[in-house]
Tab-separated table of C-alpha atoms and ligand atoms in Angstrom:
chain	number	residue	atom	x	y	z
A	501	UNK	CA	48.680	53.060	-21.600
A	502	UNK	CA	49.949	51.777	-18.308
A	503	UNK	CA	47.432	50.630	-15.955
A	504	UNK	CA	47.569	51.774	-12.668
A	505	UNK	CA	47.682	49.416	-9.694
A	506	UNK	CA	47.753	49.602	-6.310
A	507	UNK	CA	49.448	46.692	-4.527
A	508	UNK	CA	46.738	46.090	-1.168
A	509	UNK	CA	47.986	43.151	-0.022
A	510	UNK	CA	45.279	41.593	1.765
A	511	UNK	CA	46.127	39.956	4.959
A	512	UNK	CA	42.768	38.552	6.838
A	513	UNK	CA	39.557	37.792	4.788
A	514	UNK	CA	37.921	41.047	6.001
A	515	UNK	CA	40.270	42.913	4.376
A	516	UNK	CA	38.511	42.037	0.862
A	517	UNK	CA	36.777	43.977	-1.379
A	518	UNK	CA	33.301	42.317	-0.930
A	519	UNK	CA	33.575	42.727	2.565
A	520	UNK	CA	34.161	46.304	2.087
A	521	UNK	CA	37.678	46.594	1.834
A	522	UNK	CA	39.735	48.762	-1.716
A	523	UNK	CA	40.210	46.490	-4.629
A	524	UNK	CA	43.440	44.637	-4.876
A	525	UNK	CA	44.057	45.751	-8.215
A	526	UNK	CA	43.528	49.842	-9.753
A	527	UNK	CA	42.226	48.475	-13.152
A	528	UNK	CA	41.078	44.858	-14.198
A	529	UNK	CA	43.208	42.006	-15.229
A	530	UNK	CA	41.164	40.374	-17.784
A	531	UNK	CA	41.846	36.278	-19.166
A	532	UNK	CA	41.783	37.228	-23.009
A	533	UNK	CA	43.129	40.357	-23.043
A	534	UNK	CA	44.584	40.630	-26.906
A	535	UNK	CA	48.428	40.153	-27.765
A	536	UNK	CA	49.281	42.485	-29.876
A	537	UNK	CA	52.579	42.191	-31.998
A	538	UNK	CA	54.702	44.964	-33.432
A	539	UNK	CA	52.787	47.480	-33.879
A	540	UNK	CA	55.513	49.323	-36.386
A	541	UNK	CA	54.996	46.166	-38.573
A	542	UNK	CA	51.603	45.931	-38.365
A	543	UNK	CA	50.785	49.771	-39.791
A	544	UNK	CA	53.589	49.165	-42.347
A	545	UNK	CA	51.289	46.477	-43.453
A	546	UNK	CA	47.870	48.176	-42.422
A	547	UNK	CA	49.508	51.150	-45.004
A	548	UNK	CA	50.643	48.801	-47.806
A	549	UNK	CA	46.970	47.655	-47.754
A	550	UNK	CA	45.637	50.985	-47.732
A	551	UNK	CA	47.982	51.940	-50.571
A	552	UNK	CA	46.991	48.863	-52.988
A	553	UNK	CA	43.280	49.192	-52.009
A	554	UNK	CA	43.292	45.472	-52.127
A	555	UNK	CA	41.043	45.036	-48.908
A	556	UNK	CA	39.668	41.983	-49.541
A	557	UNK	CA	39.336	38.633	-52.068
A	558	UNK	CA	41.692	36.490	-51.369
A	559	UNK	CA	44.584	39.236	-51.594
A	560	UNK	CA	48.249	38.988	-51.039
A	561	UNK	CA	48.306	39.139	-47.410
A	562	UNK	CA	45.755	36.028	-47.121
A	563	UNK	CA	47.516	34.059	-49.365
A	564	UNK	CA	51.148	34.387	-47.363
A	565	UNK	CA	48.894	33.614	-43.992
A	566	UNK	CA	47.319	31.044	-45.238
A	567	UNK	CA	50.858	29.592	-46.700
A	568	UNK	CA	52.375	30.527	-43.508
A	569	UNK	CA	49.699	28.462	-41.299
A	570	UNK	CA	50.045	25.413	-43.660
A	571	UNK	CA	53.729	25.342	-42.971
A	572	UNK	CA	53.698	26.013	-39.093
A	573	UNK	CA	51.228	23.137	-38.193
A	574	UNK	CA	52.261	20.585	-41.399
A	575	UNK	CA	48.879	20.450	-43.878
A	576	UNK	CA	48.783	21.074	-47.315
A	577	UNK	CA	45.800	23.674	-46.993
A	578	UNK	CA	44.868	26.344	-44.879
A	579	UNK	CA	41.613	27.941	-45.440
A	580	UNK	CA	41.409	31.484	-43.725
A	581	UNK	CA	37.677	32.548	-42.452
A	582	UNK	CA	36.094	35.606	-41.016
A	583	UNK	CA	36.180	33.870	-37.810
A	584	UNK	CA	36.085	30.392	-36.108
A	585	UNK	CA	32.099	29.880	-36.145
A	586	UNK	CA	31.937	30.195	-40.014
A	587	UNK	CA	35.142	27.961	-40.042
A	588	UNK	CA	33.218	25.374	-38.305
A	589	UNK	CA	29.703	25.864	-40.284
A	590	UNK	CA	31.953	25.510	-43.717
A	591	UNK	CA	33.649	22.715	-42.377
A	592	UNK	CA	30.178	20.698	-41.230
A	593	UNK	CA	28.525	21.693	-44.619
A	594	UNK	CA	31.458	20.281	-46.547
A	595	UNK	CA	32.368	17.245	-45.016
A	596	UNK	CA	28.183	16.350	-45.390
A	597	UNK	CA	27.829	15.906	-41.930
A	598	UNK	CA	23.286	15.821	-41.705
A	599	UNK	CA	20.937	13.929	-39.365
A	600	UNK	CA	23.160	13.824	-35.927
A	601	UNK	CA	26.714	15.120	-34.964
A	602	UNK	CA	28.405	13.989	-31.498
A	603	UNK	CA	29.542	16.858	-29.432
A	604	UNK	CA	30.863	17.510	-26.000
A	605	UNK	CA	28.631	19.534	-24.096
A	606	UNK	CA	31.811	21.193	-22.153
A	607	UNK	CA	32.591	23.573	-25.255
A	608	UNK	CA	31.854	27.328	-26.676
A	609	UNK	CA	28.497	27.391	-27.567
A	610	UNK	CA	29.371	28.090	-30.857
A	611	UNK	CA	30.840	24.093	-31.512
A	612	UNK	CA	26.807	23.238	-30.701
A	613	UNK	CA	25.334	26.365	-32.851
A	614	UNK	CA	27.243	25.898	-35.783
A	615	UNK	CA	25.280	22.124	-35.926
A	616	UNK	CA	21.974	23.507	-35.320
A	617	UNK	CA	22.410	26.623	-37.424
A	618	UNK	CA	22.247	24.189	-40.320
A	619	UNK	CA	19.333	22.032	-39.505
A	620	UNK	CA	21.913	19.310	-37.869
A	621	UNK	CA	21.130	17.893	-34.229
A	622	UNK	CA	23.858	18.321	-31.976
A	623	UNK	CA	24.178	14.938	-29.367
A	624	UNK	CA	25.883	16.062	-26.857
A	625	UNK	CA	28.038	13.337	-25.142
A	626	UNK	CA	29.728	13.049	-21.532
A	627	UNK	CA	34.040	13.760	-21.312
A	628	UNK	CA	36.035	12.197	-19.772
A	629	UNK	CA	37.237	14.109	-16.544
A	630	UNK	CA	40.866	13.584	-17.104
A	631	UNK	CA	41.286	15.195	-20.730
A	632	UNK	CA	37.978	16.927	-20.253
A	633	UNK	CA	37.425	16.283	-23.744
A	634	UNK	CA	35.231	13.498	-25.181
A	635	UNK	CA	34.707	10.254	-23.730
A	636	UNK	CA	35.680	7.657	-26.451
A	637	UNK	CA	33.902	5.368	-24.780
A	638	UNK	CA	30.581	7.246	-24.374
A	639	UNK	CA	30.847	8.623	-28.050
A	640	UNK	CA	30.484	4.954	-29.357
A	641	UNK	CA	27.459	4.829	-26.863
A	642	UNK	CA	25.873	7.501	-28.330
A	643	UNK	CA	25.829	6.816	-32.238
A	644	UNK	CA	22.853	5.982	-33.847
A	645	UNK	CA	21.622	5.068	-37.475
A	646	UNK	CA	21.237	8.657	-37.813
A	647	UNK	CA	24.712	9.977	-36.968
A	648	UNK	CA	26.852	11.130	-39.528
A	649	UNK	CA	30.110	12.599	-37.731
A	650	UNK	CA	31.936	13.345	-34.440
A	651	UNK	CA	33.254	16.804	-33.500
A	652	UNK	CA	35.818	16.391	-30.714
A	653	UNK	CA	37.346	19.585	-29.168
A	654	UNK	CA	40.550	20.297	-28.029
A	655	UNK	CA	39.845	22.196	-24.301
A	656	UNK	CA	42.132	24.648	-23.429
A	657	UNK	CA	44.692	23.029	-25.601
A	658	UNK	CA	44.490	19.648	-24.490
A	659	UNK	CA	44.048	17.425	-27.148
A	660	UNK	CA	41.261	14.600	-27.488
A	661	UNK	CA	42.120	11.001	-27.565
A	662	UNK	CA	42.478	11.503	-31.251
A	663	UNK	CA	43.384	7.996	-32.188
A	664	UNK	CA	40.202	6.423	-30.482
A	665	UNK	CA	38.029	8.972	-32.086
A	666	UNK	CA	39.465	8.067	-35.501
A	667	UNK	CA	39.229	4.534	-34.706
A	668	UNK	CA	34.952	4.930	-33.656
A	669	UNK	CA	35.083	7.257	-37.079
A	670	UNK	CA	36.374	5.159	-39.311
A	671	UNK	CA	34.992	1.344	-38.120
A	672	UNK	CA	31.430	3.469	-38.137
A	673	UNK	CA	31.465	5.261	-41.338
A	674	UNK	CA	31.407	8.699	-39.716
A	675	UNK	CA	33.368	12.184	-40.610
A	676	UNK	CA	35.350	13.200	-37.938
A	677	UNK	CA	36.100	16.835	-37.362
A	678	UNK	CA	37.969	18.707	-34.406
A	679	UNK	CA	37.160	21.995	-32.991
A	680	UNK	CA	41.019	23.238	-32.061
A	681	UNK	CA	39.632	27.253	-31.603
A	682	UNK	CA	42.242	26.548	-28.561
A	683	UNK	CA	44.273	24.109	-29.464
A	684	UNK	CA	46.801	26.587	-32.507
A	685	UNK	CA	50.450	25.738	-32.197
A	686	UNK	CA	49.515	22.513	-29.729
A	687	UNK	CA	51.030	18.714	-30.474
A	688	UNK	CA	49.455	15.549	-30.390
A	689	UNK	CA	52.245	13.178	-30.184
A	690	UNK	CA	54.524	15.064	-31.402
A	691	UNK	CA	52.738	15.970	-34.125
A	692	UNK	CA	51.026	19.810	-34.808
A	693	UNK	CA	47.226	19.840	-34.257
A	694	UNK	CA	45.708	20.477	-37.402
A	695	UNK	CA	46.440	17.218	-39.272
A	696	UNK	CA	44.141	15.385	-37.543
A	697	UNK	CA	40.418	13.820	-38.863
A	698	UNK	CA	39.019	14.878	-41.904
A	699	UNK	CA	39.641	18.366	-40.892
A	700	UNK	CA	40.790	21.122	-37.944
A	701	UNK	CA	39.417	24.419	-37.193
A	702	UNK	CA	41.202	27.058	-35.608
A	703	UNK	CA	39.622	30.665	-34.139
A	704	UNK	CA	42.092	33.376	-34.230
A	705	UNK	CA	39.196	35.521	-32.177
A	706	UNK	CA	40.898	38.669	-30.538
A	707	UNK	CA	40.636	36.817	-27.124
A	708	UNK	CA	42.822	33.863	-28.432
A	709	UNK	CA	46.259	33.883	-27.496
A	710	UNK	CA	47.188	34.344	-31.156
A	711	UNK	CA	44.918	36.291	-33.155
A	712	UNK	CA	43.647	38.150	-36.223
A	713	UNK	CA	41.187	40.535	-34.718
A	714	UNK	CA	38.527	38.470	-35.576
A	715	UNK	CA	39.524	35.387	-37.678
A	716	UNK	CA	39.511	31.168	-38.403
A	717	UNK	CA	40.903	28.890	-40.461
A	718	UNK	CA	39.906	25.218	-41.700
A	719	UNK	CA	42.848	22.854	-42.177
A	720	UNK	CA	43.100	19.675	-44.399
A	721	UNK	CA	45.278	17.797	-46.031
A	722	UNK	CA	42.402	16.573	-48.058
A	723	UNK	CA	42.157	18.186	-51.321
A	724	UNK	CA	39.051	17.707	-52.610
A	725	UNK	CA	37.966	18.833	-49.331
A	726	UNK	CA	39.935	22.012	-49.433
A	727	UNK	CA	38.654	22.836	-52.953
A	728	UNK	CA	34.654	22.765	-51.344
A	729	UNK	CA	35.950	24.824	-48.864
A	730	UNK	CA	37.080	27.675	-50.620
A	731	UNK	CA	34.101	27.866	-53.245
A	732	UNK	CA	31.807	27.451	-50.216
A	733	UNK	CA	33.645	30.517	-48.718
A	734	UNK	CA	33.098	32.546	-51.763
A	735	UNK	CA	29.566	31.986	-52.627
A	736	UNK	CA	30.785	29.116	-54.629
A	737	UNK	CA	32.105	31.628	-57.507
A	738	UNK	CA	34.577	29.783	-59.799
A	739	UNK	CA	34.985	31.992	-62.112
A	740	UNK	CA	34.114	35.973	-62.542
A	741	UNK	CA	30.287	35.843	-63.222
A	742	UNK	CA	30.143	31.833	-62.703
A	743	UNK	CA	28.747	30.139	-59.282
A	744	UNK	CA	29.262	26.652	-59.420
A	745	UNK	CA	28.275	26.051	-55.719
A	746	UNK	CA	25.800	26.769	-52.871
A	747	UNK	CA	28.013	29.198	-50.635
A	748	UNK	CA	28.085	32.100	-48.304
A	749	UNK	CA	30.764	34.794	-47.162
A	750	UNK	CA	33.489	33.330	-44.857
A	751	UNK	CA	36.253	35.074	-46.293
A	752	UNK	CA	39.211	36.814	-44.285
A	753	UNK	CA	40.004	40.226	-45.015
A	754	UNK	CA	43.458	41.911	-45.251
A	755	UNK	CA	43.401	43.856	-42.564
A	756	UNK	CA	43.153	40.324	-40.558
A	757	UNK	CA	45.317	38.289	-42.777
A	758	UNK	CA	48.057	41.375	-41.609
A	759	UNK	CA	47.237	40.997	-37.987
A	760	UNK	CA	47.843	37.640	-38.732
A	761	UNK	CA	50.921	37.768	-40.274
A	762	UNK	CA	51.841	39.980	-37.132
A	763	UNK	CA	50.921	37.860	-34.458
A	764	UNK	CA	52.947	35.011	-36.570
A	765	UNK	CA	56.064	36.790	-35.717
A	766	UNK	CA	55.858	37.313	-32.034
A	767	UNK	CA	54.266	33.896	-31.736
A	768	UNK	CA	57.152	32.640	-29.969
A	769	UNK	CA	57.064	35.334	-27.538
A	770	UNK	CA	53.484	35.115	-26.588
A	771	UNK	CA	53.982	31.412	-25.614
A	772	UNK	CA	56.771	31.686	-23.538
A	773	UNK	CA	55.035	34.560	-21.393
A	774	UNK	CA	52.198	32.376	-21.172
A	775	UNK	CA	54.512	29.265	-20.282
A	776	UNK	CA	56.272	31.380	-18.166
A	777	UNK	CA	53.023	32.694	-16.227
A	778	UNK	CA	51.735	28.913	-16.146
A	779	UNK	CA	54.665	28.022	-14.388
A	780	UNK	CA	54.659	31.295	-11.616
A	781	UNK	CA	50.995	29.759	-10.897
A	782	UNK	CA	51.423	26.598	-10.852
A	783	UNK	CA	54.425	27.526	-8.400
A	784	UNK	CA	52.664	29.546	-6.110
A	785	UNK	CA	49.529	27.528	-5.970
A	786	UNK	CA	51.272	24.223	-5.298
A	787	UNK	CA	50.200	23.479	-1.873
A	788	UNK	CA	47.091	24.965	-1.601
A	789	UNK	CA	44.632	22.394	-0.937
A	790	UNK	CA	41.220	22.353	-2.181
A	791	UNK	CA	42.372	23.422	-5.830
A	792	UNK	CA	44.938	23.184	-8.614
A	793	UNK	CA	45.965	24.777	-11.686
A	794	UNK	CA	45.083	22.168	-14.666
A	795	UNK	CA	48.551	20.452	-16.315
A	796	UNK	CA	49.568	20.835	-19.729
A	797	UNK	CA	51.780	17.765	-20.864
A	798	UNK	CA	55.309	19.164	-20.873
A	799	UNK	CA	56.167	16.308	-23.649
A	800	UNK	CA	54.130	17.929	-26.187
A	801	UNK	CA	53.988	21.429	-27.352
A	802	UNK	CA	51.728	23.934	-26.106
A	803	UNK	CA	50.298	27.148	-25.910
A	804	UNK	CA	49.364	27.876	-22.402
A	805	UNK	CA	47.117	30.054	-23.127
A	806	UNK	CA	44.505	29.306	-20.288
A	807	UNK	CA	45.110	28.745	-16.856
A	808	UNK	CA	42.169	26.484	-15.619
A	809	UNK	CA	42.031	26.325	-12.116
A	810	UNK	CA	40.046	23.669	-11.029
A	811	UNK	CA	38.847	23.955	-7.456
A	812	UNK	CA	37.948	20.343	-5.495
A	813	UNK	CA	34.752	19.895	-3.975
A	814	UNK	CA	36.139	20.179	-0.494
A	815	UNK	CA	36.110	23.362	-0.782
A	816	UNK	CA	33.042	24.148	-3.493
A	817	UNK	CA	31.046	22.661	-0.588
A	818	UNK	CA	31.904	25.100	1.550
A	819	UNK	CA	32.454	28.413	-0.800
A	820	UNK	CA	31.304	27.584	-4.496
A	821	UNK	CA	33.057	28.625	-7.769
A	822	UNK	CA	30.413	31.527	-8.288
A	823	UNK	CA	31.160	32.891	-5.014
A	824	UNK	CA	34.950	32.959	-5.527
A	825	UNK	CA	34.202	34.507	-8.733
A	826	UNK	CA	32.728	37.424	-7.439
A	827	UNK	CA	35.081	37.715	-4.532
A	828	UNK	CA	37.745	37.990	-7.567
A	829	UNK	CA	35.572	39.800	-9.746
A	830	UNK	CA	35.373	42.578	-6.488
A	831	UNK	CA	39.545	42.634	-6.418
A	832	UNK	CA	39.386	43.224	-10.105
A	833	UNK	CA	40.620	39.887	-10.966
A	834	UNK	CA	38.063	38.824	-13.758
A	835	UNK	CA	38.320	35.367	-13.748
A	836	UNK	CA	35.968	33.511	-16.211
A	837	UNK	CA	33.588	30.534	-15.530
A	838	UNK	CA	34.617	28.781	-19.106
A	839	UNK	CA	31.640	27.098	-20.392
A	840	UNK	CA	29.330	26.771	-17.862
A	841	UNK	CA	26.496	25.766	-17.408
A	842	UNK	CA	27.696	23.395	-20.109
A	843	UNK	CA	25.724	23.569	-24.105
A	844	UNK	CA	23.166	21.046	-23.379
A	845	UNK	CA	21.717	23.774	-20.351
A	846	UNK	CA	21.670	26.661	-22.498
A	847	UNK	CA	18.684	27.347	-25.090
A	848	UNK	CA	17.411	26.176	-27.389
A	849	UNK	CA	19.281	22.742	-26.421
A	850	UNK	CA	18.025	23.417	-22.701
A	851	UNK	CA	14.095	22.756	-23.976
A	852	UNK	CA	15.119	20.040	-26.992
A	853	UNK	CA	16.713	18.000	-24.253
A	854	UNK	CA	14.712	18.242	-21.019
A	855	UNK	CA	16.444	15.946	-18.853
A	856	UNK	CA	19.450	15.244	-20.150
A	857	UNK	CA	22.252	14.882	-17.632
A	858	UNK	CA	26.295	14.919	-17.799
A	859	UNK	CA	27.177	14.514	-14.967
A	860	UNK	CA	31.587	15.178	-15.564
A	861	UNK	CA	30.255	18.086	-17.745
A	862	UNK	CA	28.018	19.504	-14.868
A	863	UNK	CA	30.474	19.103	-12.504
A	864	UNK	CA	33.610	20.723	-14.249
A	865	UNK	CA	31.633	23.097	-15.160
A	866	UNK	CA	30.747	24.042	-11.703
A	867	UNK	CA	34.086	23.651	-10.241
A	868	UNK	CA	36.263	25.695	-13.169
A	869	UNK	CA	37.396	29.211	-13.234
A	870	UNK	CA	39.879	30.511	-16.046
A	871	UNK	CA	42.579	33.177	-14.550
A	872	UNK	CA	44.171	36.112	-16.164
A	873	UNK	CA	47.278	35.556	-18.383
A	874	UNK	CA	48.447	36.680	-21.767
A	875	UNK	CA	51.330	39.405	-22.105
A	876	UNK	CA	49.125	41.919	-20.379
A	877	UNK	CA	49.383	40.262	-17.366
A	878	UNK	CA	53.044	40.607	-15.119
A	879	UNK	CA	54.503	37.937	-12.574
A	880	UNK	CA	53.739	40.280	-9.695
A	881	UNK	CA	50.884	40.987	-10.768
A	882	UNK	CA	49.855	36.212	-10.229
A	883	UNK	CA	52.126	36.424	-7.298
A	884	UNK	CA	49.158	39.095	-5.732
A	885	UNK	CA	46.240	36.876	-7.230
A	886	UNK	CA	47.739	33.794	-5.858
A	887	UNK	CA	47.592	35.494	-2.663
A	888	UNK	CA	44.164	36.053	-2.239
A	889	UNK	CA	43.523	32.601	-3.661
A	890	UNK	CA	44.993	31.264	-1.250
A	891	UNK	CA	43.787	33.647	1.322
A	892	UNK	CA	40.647	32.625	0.691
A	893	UNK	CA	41.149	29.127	-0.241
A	894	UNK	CA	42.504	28.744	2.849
A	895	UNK	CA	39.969	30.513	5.175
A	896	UNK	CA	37.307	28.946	3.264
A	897	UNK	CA	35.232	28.678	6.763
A	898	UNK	CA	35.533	32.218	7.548
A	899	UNK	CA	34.864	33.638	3.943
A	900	UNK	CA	31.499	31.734	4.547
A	901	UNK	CA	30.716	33.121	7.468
A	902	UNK	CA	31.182	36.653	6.291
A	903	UNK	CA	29.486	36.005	3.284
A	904	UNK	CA	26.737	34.943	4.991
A	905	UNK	CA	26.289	37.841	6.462
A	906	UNK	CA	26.330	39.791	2.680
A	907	UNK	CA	22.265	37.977	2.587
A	908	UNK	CA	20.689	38.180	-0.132
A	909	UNK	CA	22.621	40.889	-2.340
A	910	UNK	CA	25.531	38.710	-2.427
A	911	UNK	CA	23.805	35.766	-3.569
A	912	UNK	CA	22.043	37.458	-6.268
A	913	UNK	CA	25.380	39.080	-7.957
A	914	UNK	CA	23.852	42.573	-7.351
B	2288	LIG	C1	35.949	25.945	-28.525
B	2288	LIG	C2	35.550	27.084	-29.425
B	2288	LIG	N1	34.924	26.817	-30.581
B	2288	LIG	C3	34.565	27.785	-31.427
B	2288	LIG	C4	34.815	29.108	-31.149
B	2288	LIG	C5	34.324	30.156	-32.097
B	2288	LIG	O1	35.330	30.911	-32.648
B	2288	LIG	P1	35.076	32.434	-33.097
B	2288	LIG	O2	34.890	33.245	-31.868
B	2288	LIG	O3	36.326	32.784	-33.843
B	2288	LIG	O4	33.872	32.450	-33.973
B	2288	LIG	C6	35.487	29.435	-29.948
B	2288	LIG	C7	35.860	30.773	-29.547
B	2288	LIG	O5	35.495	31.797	-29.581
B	2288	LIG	C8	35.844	28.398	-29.063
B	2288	LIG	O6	36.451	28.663	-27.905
């Protein structure tokens, strides 16, 4: 269905919407709105499913994604889960990670969770502000007798400093797992993510630029490894009426190993609209000062699937990121405030850790809002949000002063 939009191209600040002017935008441009692929292939598939009744159980459709995953990012095993959580909480379980785990604090919840869900103590350590992934430096910090492994994650596609991870890992004994639910069809030095540290998990959530509805994987070119990992996906069954293992359900079904399989074939096109989009940002927003659209490395490969703009406290001092979020969110521009206020300030890690302070992961996460992209999302349609960023970027004094005038309601978010 088309949406409809009407172009109100805003020329002073009182001309926006939380000042009581008409939305920039008819209907809202969202930052994970799903790719879909071809949607003739996708029913042929969704039919031949239908057809065999083979919904689930490691059926044909998971086996050629799983195959198919393998070969794109270079491991010997891809190990497809419901989703990315249950990919992680596998992962953890096999590797024998207990005691402590080192964590960034600037992550989905769900990197923290997937610890604690098991009776494991997430430590959440400091990144560094120019990857905005862990600090290498502060991880070593923060090991203690009781640490058993490191989880880096790969922020919006940006990789960790992988080698001095796996240099702490391996002088200290410790398993060393990445998180790379952003960081599918993304290089490290040329080579694919997904090779890396004992093991990689992926999330192919709906919201990711490449998905399978819902949908993970854990990838390893460790066998033995791989072998837990699929028993421990399938209540440890290793035979018909023989359990060999302690396990739970992780398995993918077919309908998501055939979304999968989908998405695989536009894959191509979804990055270069997303490269493409990076690019019309990154263009228009050039010289505005008091922000900037994150880089990717252009020497590696990428997925561009988030546009991070991170705003400079010149101008959070004066308008903050939660006010410019809900001057966007007004113009139907729903921008999203990625992981704040940061794992260690959200519960029950909040009350374990009274005190605990981060300060790079405070402040990113105070001074970062994601932007809309994906296919659903045109060139005009950043030209027009780059616009009223900089409209308001650039009146930054005079936004204040009218919002100051909003009292109380504004504040609140009502
Ligand atoms: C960094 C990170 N880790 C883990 C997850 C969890 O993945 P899922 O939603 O597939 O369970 C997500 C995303 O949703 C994520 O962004």
């Amino acid at each position: 269905m088309l949406m409809l939009r009407e172009n109100l191209m805003k020329k002073t600040v009182n001309d926006l919407a939380v000042f009581g002017g008409l939305p920039t935008f008819g209907g809202q441009l969202y930052v994970g709105r799903p790719n879909i692929g071809d949607r003739g292939r996708l029913l042929e598939r969704f039919n031949q499913i239908l057809d065999s009744r083979w919904l689930t159980n490691d059926g044909p459709f998971l086996r050629e994604f799983e195959q198919r995953i393998a070969g794109l990012v270079g491991v010997k095993h891809c190990i497809a889960m419901c989703n990315g959580t249950v990919a992680l909480e596998i992962a953890i379980r096999a590797l024998g990670m207990k005691g402590e785990v080192i964590v960034p604090s600037f992550t989905f919840i769900a990197t923290a969770h997937a610890l604690q869900w098991q009776g494991i103590t997430p430590v959440f350590c400091d990144i560094d502000p120019r990857t905005q992934t862990l600090d290498p430096g502060k991880v070593e910090q923060t090991i203690t007798p009781r640490t058993t492994g490191i989880i880096g994650v790969h922020v919006w596609g940006h990789t960790c400093d992988i080698e001095a991870l796996a240099e702490i890992a391996a002088r200290h004994g410790l398993k060393l797992l990445f998180d790379a639910a952003h960081a599918f069809a993304c290089s490290y030095k040329g080579r694919m993510i997904g090779s890396f540290g004992d093991a990689e998990v992926f999330s192919f959530h709906a919201t990711k630029f490449f998905n399978t509805l819902e949908g993970g994987a854990v990838v390893t070119n460790d066998d033995e490894l791989a072998e837990k990992l699929r028993l421990m996906r399938n209540f440890g069954f290793t035979g018909y009426d023989k359990v060999s293992y302690i396990g739970t359900n992780g398995k993918m079904n077919e309908i998501s190993a055939a979304m999968g399989l989908t998405s695989l074939e536009s894959l191509d096109e979804f990055i270069a609209v997303n490269r493409r989009n990076y690019f019309r940002y990154r263009e228009e927003l050039r010289d505005v000062a008091g922000a900037q659209v994150l880089a990717y490395d252009e020497t590696e490969t990428c997925n561009y699937q988030y546009i991070v703009l991170e705003l400079e406290e010149t101008f959070t001092q004066v308008v903050s990121r939660d006010e410019l979020w809900r001057i966007l969110t007004a113009e139907n521009v729903i921008a999203r405030r990625y992981f704040y206020p940061g794992c260690h300030r959200m519960e029950p890690y909040r009350s374990n850790l009274p005190g605990l302070r981060l300060p790079e992961t405070e402040s990113l996460a105070e001074r970062v809002l994601c932007l809309p992209t994906g296919t659903a999302v045109t060139e005009s349609d950043i030209k027009i949000i780059c616009q009223l960023l900089k409209l308001i970027i650039g009146n930054a004094v005079e936004v204040r002063g009218l919002l100051n005038g909003l009292g109380a309601s504004f504040a609140s978010g009502r």
